[in-house]
mmCIF file of C-alpha atoms in Angstrom:
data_model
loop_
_atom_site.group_PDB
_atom_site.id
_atom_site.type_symbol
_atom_site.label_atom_id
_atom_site.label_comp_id
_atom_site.label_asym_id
_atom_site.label_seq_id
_atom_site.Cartn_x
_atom_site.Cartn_y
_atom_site.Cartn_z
ATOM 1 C CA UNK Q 16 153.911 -5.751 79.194
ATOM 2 C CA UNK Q 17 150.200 -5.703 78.330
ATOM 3 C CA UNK Q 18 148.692 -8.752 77.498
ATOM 4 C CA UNK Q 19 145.399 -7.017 76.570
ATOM 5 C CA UNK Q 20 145.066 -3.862 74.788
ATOM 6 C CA UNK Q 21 141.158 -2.496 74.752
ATOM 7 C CA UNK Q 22 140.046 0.991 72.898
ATOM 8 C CA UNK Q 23 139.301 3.237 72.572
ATOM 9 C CA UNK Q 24 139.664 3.709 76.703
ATOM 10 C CA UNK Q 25 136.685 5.922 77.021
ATOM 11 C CA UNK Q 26 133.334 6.275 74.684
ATOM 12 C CA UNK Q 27 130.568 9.081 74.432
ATOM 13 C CA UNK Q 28 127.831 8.303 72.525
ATOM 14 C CA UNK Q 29 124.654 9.746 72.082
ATOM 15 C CA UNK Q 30 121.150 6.972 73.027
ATOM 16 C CA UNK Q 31 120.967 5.644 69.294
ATOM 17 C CA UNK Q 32 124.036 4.865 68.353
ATOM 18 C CA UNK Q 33 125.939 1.929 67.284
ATOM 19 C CA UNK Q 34 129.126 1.107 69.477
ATOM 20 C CA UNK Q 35 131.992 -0.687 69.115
ATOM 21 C CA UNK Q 36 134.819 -1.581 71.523
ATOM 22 C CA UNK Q 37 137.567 -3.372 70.450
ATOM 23 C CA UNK Q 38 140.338 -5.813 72.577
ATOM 24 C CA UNK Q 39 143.250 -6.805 71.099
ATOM 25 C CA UNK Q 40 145.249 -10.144 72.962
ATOM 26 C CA UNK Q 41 148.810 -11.327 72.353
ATOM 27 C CA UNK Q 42 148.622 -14.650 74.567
ATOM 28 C CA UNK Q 43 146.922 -17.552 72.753
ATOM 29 C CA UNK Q 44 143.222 -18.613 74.414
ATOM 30 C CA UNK Q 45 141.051 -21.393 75.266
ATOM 31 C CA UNK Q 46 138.285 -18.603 75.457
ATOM 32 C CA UNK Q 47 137.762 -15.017 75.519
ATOM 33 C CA UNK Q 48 135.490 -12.907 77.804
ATOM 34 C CA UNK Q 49 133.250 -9.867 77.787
ATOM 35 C CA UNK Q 50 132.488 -8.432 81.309
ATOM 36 C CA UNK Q 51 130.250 -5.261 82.485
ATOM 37 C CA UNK Q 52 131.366 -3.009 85.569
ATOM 38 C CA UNK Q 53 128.385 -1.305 86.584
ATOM 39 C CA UNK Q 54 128.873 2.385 88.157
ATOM 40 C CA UNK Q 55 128.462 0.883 91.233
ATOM 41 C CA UNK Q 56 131.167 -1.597 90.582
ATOM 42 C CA UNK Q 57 129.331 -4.679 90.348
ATOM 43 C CA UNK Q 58 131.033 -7.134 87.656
ATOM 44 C CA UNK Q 59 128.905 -9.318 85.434
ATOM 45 C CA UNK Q 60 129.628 -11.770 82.473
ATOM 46 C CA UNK Q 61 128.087 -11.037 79.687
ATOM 47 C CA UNK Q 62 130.162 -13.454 76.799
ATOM 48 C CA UNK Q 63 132.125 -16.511 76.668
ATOM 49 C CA UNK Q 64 133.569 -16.753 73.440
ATOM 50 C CA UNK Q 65 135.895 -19.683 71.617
ATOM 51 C CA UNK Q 66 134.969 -18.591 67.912
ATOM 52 C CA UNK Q 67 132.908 -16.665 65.633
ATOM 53 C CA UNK Q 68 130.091 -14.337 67.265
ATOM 54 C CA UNK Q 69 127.587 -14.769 69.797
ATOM 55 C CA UNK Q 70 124.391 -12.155 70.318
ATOM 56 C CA UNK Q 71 122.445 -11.534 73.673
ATOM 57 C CA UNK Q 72 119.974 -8.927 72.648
ATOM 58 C CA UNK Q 73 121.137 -5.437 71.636
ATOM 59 C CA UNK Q 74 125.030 -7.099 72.622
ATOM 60 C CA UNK Q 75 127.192 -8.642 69.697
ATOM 61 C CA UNK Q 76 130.093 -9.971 70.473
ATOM 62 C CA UNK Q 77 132.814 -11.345 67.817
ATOM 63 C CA UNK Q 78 136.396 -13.126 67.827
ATOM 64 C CA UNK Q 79 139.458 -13.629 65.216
ATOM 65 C CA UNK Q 80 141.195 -16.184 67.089
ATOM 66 C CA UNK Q 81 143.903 -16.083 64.063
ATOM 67 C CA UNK Q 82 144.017 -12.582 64.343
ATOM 68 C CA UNK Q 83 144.004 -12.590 68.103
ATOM 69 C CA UNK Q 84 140.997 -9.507 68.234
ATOM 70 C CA UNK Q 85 137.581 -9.916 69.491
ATOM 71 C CA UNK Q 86 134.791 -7.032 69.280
ATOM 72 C CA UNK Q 87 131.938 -5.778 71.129
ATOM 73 C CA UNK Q 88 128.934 -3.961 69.685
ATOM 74 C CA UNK Q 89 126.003 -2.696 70.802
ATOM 75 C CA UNK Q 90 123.246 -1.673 69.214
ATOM 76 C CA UNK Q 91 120.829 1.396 69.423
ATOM 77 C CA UNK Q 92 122.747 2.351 72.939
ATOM 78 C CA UNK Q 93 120.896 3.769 76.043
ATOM 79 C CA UNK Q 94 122.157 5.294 78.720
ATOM 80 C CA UNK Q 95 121.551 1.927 80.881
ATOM 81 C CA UNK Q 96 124.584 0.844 78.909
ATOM 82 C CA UNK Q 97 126.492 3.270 80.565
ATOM 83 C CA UNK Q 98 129.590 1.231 81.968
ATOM 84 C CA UNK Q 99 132.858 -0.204 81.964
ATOM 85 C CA UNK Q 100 133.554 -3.041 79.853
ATOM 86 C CA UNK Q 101 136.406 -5.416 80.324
ATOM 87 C CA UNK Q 102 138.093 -8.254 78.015
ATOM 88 C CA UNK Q 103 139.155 -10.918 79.761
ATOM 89 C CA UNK Q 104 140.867 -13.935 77.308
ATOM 90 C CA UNK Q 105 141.737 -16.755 79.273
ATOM 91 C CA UNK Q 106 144.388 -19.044 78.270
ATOM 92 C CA UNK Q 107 143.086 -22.034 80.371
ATOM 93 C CA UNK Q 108 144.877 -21.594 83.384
ATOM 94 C CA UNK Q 109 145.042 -17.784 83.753
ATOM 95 C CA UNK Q 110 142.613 -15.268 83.720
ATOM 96 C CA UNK Q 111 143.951 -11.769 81.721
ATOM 97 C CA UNK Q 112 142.206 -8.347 81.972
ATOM 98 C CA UNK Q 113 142.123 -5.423 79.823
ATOM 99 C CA UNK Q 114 142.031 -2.258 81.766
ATOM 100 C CA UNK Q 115 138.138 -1.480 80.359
ATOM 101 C CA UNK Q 116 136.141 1.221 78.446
ATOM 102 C CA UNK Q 117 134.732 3.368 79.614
ATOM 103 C CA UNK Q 118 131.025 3.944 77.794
ATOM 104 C CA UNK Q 119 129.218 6.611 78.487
ATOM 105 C CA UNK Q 120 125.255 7.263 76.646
ATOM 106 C CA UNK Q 121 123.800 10.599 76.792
ATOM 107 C CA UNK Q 122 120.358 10.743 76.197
ATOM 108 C CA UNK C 25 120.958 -18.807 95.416
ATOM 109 C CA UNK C 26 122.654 -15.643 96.554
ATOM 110 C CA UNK C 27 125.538 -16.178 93.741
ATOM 111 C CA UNK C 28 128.513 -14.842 95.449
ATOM 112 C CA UNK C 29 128.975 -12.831 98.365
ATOM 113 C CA UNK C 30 131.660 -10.822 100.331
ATOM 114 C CA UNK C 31 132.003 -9.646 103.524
ATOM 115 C CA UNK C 32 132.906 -6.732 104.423
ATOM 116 C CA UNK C 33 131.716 -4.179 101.769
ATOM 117 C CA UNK C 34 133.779 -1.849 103.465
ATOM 118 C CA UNK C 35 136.084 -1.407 105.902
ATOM 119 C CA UNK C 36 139.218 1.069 106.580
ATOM 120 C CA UNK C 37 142.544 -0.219 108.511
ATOM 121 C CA UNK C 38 145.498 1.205 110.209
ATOM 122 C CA UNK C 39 148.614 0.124 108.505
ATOM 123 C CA UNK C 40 149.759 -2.696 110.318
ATOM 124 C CA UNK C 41 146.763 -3.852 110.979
ATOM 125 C CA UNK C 42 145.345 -7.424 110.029
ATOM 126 C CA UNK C 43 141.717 -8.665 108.614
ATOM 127 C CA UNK C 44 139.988 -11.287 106.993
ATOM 128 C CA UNK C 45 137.920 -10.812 103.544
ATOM 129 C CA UNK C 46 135.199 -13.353 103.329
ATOM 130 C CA UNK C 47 133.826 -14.907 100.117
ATOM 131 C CA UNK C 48 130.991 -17.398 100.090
ATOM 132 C CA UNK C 49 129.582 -18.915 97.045
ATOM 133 C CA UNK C 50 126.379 -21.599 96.937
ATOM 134 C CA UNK C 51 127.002 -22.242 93.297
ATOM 135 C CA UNK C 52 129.175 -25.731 94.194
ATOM 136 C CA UNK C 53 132.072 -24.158 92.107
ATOM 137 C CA UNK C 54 135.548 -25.578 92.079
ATOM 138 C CA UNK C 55 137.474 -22.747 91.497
ATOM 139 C CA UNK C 56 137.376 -19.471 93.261
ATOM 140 C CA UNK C 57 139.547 -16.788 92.824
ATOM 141 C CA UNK C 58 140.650 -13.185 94.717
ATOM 142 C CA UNK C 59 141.247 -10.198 92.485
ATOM 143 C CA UNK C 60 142.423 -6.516 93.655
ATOM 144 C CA UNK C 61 141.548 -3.884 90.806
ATOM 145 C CA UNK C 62 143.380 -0.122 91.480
ATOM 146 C CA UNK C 63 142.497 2.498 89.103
ATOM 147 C CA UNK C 64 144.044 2.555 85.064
ATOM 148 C CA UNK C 65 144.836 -1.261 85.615
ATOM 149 C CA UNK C 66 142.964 -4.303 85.190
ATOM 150 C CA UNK C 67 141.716 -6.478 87.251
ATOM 151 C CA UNK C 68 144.988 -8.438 88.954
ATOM 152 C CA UNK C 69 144.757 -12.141 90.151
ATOM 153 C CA UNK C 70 145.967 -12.403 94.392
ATOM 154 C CA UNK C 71 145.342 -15.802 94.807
ATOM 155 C CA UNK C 72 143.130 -18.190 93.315
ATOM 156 C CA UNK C 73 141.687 -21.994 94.669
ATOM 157 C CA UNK C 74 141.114 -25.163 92.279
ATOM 158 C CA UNK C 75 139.083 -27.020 94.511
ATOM 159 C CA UNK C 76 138.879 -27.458 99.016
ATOM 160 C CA UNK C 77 142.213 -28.190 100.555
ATOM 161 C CA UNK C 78 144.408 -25.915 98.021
ATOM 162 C CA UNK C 79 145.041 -22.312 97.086
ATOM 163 C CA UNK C 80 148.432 -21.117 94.357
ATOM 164 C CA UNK C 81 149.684 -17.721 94.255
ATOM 165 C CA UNK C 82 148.200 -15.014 91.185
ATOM 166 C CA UNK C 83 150.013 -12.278 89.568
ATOM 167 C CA UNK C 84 150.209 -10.144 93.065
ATOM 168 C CA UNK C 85 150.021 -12.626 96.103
ATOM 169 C CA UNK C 86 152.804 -10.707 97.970
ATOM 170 C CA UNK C 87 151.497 -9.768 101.882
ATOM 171 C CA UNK C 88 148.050 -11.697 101.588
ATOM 172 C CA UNK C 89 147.273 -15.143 102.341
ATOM 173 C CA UNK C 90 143.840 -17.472 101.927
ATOM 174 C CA UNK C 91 142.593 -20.192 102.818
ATOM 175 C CA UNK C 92 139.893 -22.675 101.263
ATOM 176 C CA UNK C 93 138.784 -25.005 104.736
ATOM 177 C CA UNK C 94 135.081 -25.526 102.510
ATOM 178 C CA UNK C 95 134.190 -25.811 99.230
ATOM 179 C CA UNK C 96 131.590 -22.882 99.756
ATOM 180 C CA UNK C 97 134.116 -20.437 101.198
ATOM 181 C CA UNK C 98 137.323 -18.822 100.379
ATOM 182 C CA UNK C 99 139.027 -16.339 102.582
ATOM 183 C CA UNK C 100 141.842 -13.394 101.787
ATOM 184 C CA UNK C 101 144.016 -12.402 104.746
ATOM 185 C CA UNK C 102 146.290 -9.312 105.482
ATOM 186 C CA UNK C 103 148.375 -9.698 108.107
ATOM 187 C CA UNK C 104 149.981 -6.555 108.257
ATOM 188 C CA UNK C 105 148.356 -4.324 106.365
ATOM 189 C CA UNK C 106 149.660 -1.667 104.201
ATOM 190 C CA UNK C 107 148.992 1.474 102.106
ATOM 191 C CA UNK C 108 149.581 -0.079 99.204
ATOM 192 C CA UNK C 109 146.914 -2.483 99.995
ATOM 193 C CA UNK C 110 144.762 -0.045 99.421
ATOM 194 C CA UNK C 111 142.028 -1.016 96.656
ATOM 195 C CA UNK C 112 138.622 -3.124 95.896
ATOM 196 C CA UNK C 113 139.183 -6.193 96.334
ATOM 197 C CA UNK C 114 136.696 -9.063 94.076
ATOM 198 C CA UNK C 115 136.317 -12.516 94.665
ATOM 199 C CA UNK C 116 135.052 -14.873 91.763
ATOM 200 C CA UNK C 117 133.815 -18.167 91.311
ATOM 201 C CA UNK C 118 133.491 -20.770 88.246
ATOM 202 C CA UNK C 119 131.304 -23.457 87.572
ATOM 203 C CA UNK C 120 132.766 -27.095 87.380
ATOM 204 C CA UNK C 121 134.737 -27.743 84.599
ATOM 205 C CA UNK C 122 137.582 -25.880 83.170
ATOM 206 C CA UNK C 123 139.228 -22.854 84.340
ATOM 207 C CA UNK C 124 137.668 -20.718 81.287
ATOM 208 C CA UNK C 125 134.304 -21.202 82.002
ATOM 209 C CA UNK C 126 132.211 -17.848 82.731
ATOM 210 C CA UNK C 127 133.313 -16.443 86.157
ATOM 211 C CA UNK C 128 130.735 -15.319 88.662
ATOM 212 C CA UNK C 129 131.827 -12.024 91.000
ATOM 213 C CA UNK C 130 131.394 -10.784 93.997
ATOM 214 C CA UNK C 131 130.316 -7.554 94.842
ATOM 215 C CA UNK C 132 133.137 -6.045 96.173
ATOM 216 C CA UNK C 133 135.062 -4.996 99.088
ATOM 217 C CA UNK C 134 136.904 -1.227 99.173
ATOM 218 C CA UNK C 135 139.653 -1.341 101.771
ATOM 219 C CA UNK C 136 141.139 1.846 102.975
ATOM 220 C CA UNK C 137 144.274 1.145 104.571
ATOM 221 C CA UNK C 138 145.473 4.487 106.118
#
């Protein structure tokens, strides 16, 4: 059973483009986040999200709590965005993970 | 601060062997957690810690044990270690308050249990 269900599971894009990675949840959340795994596997938060959409530069990242769905964008990619990126929604006590996407940016 | 740290960064084991994973955080957070993460699957919870004094069992606690003696410090055991066990192991922290706030991670430990 898979709580968390990410796509598409891997992503080439060419530097430029607009990307979008989508997570889709079935257990109901106290907040939902948006991590990084860097080729060298380092892990790093990039959102905490309860509702509606929050934007750290060139990273947007949105929720439907109703429809249990939260998105990830990024904007004019470069291949420094190159990575894995996990949802995590947390239910309050417990920690879920979706098993990642993998981006890939060719300049 | 150095965030959150782990000791080793690498190490390879005999099965049967034992060892202890460190994880050291100077962020004062209450909880701290142990993940294992094995290729096509997500990150999987071991153990996790609410505070000094206690540790609960994750998804996949089966042939590890912790301990939390200090606040700062939360170490993963094998005592008899086997292939299976074989994986990167992360250790996490989060800030006081509620479970859901952002977690910090480790950098990583790949164990190579042979």
């Amino acid at each position: 059973k898979n709580e968390v269900e990410q796509s598409p599971q891997n992503l080439t894009a060419q530097e430029g483009e607009f990307i979008t990675i989508n997570c889709s949840y079935s257990v109901g959340i106290s907040a939902l986040h948006w991590l990084q795994q860097h080729p060298g596997g380092g892990i790093v938060s990039l959102f905490m999200l309860s509702s509606g959409k929050k934007k750290h530069g060139r990273l947007i990242a949105t929720i439907n709590i109703q429809e249990k769905h939260s998105s990830l964008h990024i904007t004019a990619s470069h291949p420094r965005d190159s990575a894995v990126y996990i949802c995590a929604p947390n239910t309050g006590n417990q920690f879920y993970f979706g098993t990642g996407t993998s981006l890939t940016v060719i300049p | 601060n150095a965030g959150v740290t782990q000791t080793p960064k690498f190490r390879v084991l005999k099965t049967g062997q034992s060892m202890t994973l460190l994880c050291a955080q100077d962020m004062n957070h209450e909880y701290m957690y142990w993940y294992r993460q094995d290729p096509g699957m997500g990150l999987r919870l071991i153990h996790y810690s609410v505070g000094e004094g206690t540790t609960a069992k994750g998804e996949v606690p089966d042939g590890y044990n912790v301990s939390r003696l200090k606040k700062q410090n939360f170490l993963l055991g094998l005592e008899s270690a086997a292939p299976s066990q074989t994986s990167v192991y992360f250790c996490a922290s989060t800030a006081p308050g509620t479970s859901s706030e952002t977690q910090y991670f480790g950098p990583g430990t790949r164990l190579l249990v042979l």
